């Protein structure tokens, strides 16, 4: 009877030891996570400098009351990835089948990409945490959109998502049992719908002799740059006028003759050439009373998109 009681006591005691041991390692002492609002910026085809947007990410570490130590020394660094649709290591934001390049950098000059072996903070964060405490640290980084990219990128919103990886220098959570949770941040690049008069019209000059038997034609060239696939219309404020008693007509066209007013087109992201074409009808007398007369009128060209 005594031997049976002793065996029963031993089995129960081992079961208690196993239960206590399992409970001791069940929960992490420190949890660290990284979050960021990401950045939004604009890309304008005509810009010649990099668009730089300052933003930040935040690391939040919480120590619970379960750990073996009353205090823990925490150390970490964070790096960013290439996004969801890179070409090689080049980050790209996407709209349908079109892309815009961008990068994230540790410096406002955009000279140091924040990826690979480049981490933030550059010197690993290191601090001591007591039980039941939370420590929050915020770090600045920069979204960089280089200029003079593909001119044919359509207007609209280009998006991407970038993963941030947080880890202890050397890997793992260390003997303080830190659990790291990676995060992501959104990228939104707006390519606004734009139209610009790239090259203003030159003067339209008629050389007319009174009562000449044929009409005089003249042309003035100009160019317009509008966002890819953006419809736009060009119109003159008037298609007819009188200078020194001589009647003339005007029209718009893609070639140096004829045309219409208004004239519609669709942007390609690069400069498109057009002409203001004028005609002064034959056999006009005019009002000139000397050997040579000059006259001028100002016309307005309006681009609507």
Coordinates of C-alpha atoms in Angstrom, one line a residue:
X1 CA 0.0 0.0 0.0
X2 CA 2.8 2.4 0.8
X3 CA 4.6 1.7 -2.4
X4 CA 1.5 2.5 -4.5
X5 CA 0.9 5.8 -2.7
X6 CA 4.5 6.8 -3.3
X7 CA 4.3 6.1 -7.1
X8 CA 1.0 8.1 -7.3
X9 CA 2.7 11.1 -5.5
X10 CA 5.6 11.0 -7.9
X11 CA 3.5 11.1 -11.1
X12 CA 1.5 14.1 -9.7
X13 CA 4.6 16.0 -8.8
X14 CA 6.2 15.6 -12.3
X15 CA 2.9 16.8 -13.8
X16 CA 3.1 20.0 -11.8
X17 CA 6.7 20.6 -12.7
X18 CA 5.9 20.2 -16.4
X19 CA 3.0 22.6 -16.2
X20 CA 5.0 25.3 -14.4
X21 CA 7.8 24.9 -16.9
X22 CA 5.5 25.3 -19.9
X23 CA 3.8 28.4 -18.5
X24 CA 7.1 30.1 -17.8
X25 CA 8.1 30.1 -21.6
X26 CA 4.6 30.6 -23.0
X27 CA 4.6 34.4 -23.4
X28 CA 7.1 36.9 -24.8
X29 CA 8.5 39.4 -22.4
X30 CA 8.7 42.3 -25.0
X31 CA 6.7 43.0 -28.2
X32 CA 8.0 45.5 -30.7
X33 CA 6.1 46.6 -33.8
X34 CA 6.7 49.2 -36.6
X35 CA 4.1 51.4 -38.2
X36 CA 4.1 54.3 -40.7
X37 CA 1.6 56.5 -42.5
X38 CA 3.8 56.4 -45.6
X39 CA 3.7 59.3 -48.0
X40 CA 1.7 61.0 -50.7
X41 CA 3.3 63.3 -53.3
X42 CA 2.8 64.7 -56.8
X43 CA 4.7 64.0 -60.0
X44 CA 4.5 66.7 -62.6
X45 CA 6.1 66.0 -66.0
X46 CA 7.5 69.5 -66.4
X47 CA 9.3 69.4 -63.0
X48 CA 13.1 69.3 -63.3
X49 CA 13.9 68.6 -59.6
X50 CA 13.3 65.6 -57.3
X51 CA 10.1 65.9 -55.3
X52 CA 11.0 65.1 -51.7
X53 CA 8.4 64.4 -49.0
X54 CA 9.4 63.9 -45.3
X55 CA 7.5 61.3 -43.4
X56 CA 8.2 58.9 -40.5
X57 CA 7.8 55.5 -38.9
X58 CA 7.2 54.6 -35.3
X59 CA 8.5 51.6 -33.3
X60 CA 6.4 50.7 -30.3
X61 CA 7.8 48.2 -27.7
X62 CA 5.8 46.9 -24.8
X63 CA 7.1 44.8 -21.9
X64 CA 4.7 42.6 -20.0
X65 CA 5.0 41.3 -16.5
X66 CA 5.7 37.7 -17.4
X67 CA 9.4 37.8 -18.3
X68 CA 12.2 36.4 -16.2
X69 CA 13.8 39.8 -15.7
X70 CA 12.4 42.9 -14.1
X71 CA 14.2 44.9 -16.8
X72 CA 15.2 44.1 -20.4
X73 CA 17.7 45.8 -22.8
X74 CA 16.0 46.2 -26.2
X75 CA 17.9 46.7 -29.4
X76 CA 16.6 47.0 -33.0
X77 CA 17.0 48.5 -36.5
X78 CA 14.5 48.8 -39.4
X79 CA 14.9 48.6 -43.1
X80 CA 12.5 49.0 -46.0
X81 CA 11.8 46.8 -49.0
X82 CA 11.4 47.2 -52.8
X83 CA 7.6 47.5 -52.8
X84 CA 5.1 45.2 -54.6
X85 CA 6.1 45.9 -58.2
X86 CA 9.8 46.7 -58.4
X87 CA 12.1 46.4 -61.4
X88 CA 15.2 45.0 -59.9
X89 CA 15.6 47.0 -56.7
X90 CA 13.9 50.1 -58.1
X91 CA 10.6 50.9 -56.3
X92 CA 7.7 51.6 -58.6
X93 CA 4.2 52.9 -58.0
X94 CA 1.6 51.6 -60.4
X95 CA -1.6 52.7 -62.2
X96 CA -3.1 50.0 -64.3
X97 CA -0.1 49.1 -66.7
X98 CA 1.8 52.4 -66.1
X99 CA 4.6 53.0 -63.5
X100 CA 6.4 55.8 -61.8
X101 CA 9.7 55.3 -60.1
X102 CA 10.3 56.4 -56.5
X103 CA 12.6 55.7 -53.7
X104 CA 12.7 56.0 -49.9
X105 CA 15.8 57.5 -48.4
X106 CA 17.4 58.1 -45.0
X107 CA 18.5 61.6 -46.0
X108 CA 16.6 64.6 -47.5
X109 CA 19.0 64.7 -50.5
X110 CA 17.7 61.2 -51.5
X111 CA 21.3 60.1 -51.9
X112 CA 21.1 57.1 -49.5
X113 CA 18.3 54.6 -50.3
X114 CA 16.7 53.1 -47.2
X115 CA 16.9 49.4 -48.1
X116 CA 19.2 46.4 -47.9
X117 CA 22.1 47.0 -45.5
X118 CA 21.0 50.7 -44.9
X119 CA 19.0 50.7 -41.7
X120 CA 17.3 53.2 -39.4
X121 CA 18.3 54.2 -36.9
X122 CA 21.9 53.9 -38.3
X123 CA 23.1 53.1 -34.8
X124 CA 20.9 50.5 -33.3
X125 CA 18.3 51.7 -30.8
X126 CA 19.2 50.5 -27.3
X127 CA 17.2 51.1 -24.2
X128 CA 16.1 49.4 -20.9
X129 CA 12.5 48.5 -20.3
X130 CA 10.9 47.8 -17.0
X131 CA 7.8 45.5 -16.7
X132 CA 4.4 46.9 -17.7
X133 CA 5.9 49.7 -19.7
X134 CA 5.7 50.9 -23.3
X135 CA 8.5 52.8 -25.2
X136 CA 7.7 54.6 -28.5
X137 CA 10.4 56.0 -30.8
X138 CA 9.8 57.8 -34.1
X139 CA 12.2 58.1 -37.0
X140 CA 12.2 60.3 -40.1
X141 CA 12.6 59.1 -43.7
X142 CA 12.0 60.6 -47.1
X143 CA 9.9 59.7 -50.1
X144 CA 11.7 60.7 -53.3
X145 CA 10.2 61.0 -56.8
X146 CA 12.8 61.7 -59.5
X147 CA 12.1 64.2 -62.3
X148 CA 12.1 63.7 -66.0
X149 CA 10.6 60.2 -65.9
X150 CA 8.6 58.7 -68.7
X151 CA 6.6 61.5 -70.2
X152 CA 3.8 59.2 -71.3
X153 CA 2.6 58.3 -67.8
X154 CA -1.1 59.0 -67.8
X155 CA -2.6 61.3 -65.2
X156 CA -4.0 59.7 -62.0
X157 CA -3.0 58.0 -58.8
X158 CA -0.1 55.6 -58.7
X159 CA 0.2 53.4 -55.6
X160 CA 2.5 50.9 -53.9
X161 CA 3.0 49.2 -50.5
X162 CA 6.4 48.8 -48.9
X163 CA 7.3 46.3 -46.1
X164 CA 9.4 47.5 -43.2
X165 CA 11.5 44.8 -41.5
X166 CA 12.4 45.3 -37.8
X167 CA 15.0 43.1 -36.2
X168 CA 17.7 43.0 -33.6
X169 CA 21.3 43.6 -34.8
X170 CA 22.6 40.1 -35.4
X171 CA 19.1 38.6 -35.8
X172 CA 16.7 37.0 -33.5
X173 CA 15.0 38.5 -30.4
X174 CA 18.0 38.0 -28.1
X175 CA 18.0 36.5 -24.7
X176 CA 15.4 39.1 -23.6
X177 CA 12.8 37.2 -25.7
X178 CA 11.7 40.2 -27.9
X179 CA 9.1 39.4 -30.5
X180 CA 9.3 41.7 -33.6
X181 CA 6.4 42.4 -35.9
X182 CA 7.1 43.9 -39.3
X183 CA 4.9 46.6 -40.8
X184 CA 4.0 48.2 -44.1
X185 CA 3.4 51.7 -45.4
X186 CA 1.4 53.0 -48.4
X187 CA 2.8 55.1 -51.2
X188 CA 0.5 57.4 -53.3
X189 CA 1.9 59.4 -56.2
X190 CA -0.5 61.8 -57.9
X191 CA 0.2 62.6 -61.5
X192 CA -2.1 65.6 -62.1
X193 CA -3.8 66.3 -65.4
X194 CA -1.9 69.2 -66.9
X195 CA -1.6 71.1 -70.1
X196 CA 1.0 73.7 -70.9
X197 CA 1.8 76.0 -73.8
X198 CA 5.3 74.6 -74.3
X199 CA 6.2 77.0 -77.1
X200 CA 4.0 80.2 -77.6
X201 CA 2.8 81.1 -81.1
X202 CA 5.1 83.2 -83.2
X203 CA 3.8 86.3 -84.9
X204 CA 1.5 85.7 -87.9
X205 CA 2.8 88.1 -90.6
X206 CA 1.0 88.9 -93.8
X207 CA 2.9 90.7 -96.7
X208 CA 0.1 92.0 -98.8
X209 CA 0.0 94.2 -101.9
X210 CA -3.3 96.0 -102.7
X211 CA -5.4 94.3 -105.4
X212 CA -3.2 91.3 -105.7
X213 CA -4.8 88.5 -107.7
X214 CA -4.2 85.7 -105.2
X215 CA -4.7 85.3 -101.5
X216 CA -1.8 85.7 -99.0
X217 CA -1.3 82.8 -96.6
X218 CA 0.7 82.9 -93.4
X219 CA 1.3 80.5 -90.5
X220 CA 2.5 80.7 -86.9
X221 CA 3.7 77.6 -85.0
X222 CA 3.3 76.7 -81.4
X223 CA 3.4 73.6 -79.2
X224 CA 1.4 72.1 -76.3
X225 CA 2.3 69.5 -73.8
X226 CA -0.6 67.7 -72.1
X227 CA -0.8 64.6 -69.9
X228 CA -1.1 61.3 -71.7
X229 CA -4.6 60.4 -72.8
X230 CA -5.9 63.8 -71.6
X231 CA -8.4 65.3 -74.1
X232 CA -8.0 69.0 -74.7
X233 CA -9.3 71.7 -77.0
X234 CA -7.6 74.8 -78.5
X235 CA -9.6 77.8 -79.6
X236 CA -9.0 81.3 -80.9
X237 CA -11.0 84.2 -79.6
X238 CA -11.9 85.1 -83.2
X239 CA -11.4 83.5 -86.6
X240 CA -11.7 86.7 -88.6
X241 CA -10.6 90.3 -88.4
X242 CA -9.5 93.5 -90.3
X243 CA -6.1 95.1 -90.3
X244 CA -5.5 98.4 -92.2
X245 CA -8.7 97.7 -94.1
X246 CA -7.7 94.1 -95.1
X247 CA -9.8 91.2 -94.1
X248 CA -8.2 88.0 -92.9
X249 CA -9.4 84.6 -91.5
X250 CA -7.7 82.3 -89.0
X251 CA -7.8 78.5 -88.3
X252 CA -5.9 75.9 -86.2
X253 CA -4.3 72.8 -87.6
X254 CA -1.6 70.2 -87.2
X255 CA -0.1 71.3 -90.6
X256 CA 0.7 74.8 -92.0
X257 CA -2.5 75.1 -94.0
X258 CA -6.2 75.1 -93.5
X259 CA -7.8 73.9 -90.3
X260 CA -10.6 74.5 -87.9
X261 CA -11.5 76.5 -84.8
X262 CA -11.8 75.0 -82.2
X263 CA -9.3 72.2 -82.6
X264 CA -9.4 69.1 -80.4
X265 CA -6.5 66.8 -79.5
X266 CA -5.4 64.2 -77.0
X267 CA -2.3 64.5 -74.9
X268 CA 0.7 62.3 -75.3
X269 CA 2.9 63.5 -72.4
X270 CA 5.3 65.2 -74.8
X271 CA 5.1 68.4 -76.8
X272 CA 2.7 68.4 -79.8
X273 CA 3.1 70.9 -82.6
X274 CA 0.3 73.0 -84.1
X275 CA -0.2 75.9 -86.4
X276 CA -2.3 79.1 -86.5
X277 CA -3.0 79.5 -90.2
X278 CA -4.1 82.7 -91.7
X279 CA -5.5 83.8 -95.1
X280 CA -5.9 87.3 -96.5
X281 CA -8.2 87.2 -99.6
X282 CA -7.2 88.5 -103.0
X283 CA -8.2 91.9 -104.6
X284 CA -8.5 93.9 -101.5
X285 CA -7.7 97.6 -101.5
X286 CA -7.0 98.2 -97.9
X287 CA -6.8 101.7 -96.3
X288 CA -3.0 102.3 -96.7
X289 CA -2.4 105.8 -98.3
X290 CA 1.4 105.5 -98.3
X291 CA 3.9 103.2 -100.0
X292 CA 4.2 101.0 -96.9
X293 CA 1.7 100.5 -94.0
X294 CA 1.8 98.2 -91.0
X295 CA -1.0 97.2 -88.7
X296 CA -1.5 94.7 -85.8
X297 CA -4.2 92.9 -83.9
X298 CA -3.9 90.7 -80.8
X299 CA -5.7 87.4 -80.8
X300 CA -6.0 85.0 -77.8
X301 CA -5.4 81.3 -77.9
X302 CA -7.2 79.3 -75.1
X303 CA -6.4 75.7 -74.2
X304 CA -9.2 73.9 -72.3
X305 CA -8.8 70.5 -70.6

